[in-house]
């Protein structure tokens, strides 16, 4: 395996992040999100959105690389109150220090090589430095690979669910929560 690293993204990385999202959604999430939702991904629109996300204050996008290839990404930042709220809409005591892993995606062909773990560990370290004490992320209830990954990282469902309408289907997501004191083991 070539050298694997994680670094913060810059705006010029937006096209590669958009490509990874589009290709991964096509290969791994078409059944989950619906064919029309995945087919409707416009690469130019994705690139623009990713450029804006990279520059968004208080958010950091991390890239996983292996050798010369960009293989995955993770978006992290403070959780908006609407994301941190409990099922009844109330805010937990630690809402102001709760972080959100808004997206963590590794191309399937680069999977099982530790990239997702490196992405989450780097994002967690940055979030801890920024004063966050706990993380949350939303994962489709039927995405067993992502659920398993977060469980191995020590994160677990907190009982909060939401339904996303993709325009083709409804996706039930569970909110996972866990500590940010993650370290990679050799």
PDB file of C-alpha atoms in Angstrom, residues 86 108 114 178:
ATOM      1  CA  UNK A  86     -33.277  15.334  21.173  1.00  0.00           C
ATOM      2  CA  UNK A 108     -15.627   1.363  -2.224  1.00  0.00           C
ATOM      3  CA  UNK A 114      -8.116   2.299   7.164  1.00  0.00           C
ATOM      4  CA  UNK A 178     -19.722   8.961  20.417  1.00  0.00           C
TER       5      UNK A 178
END
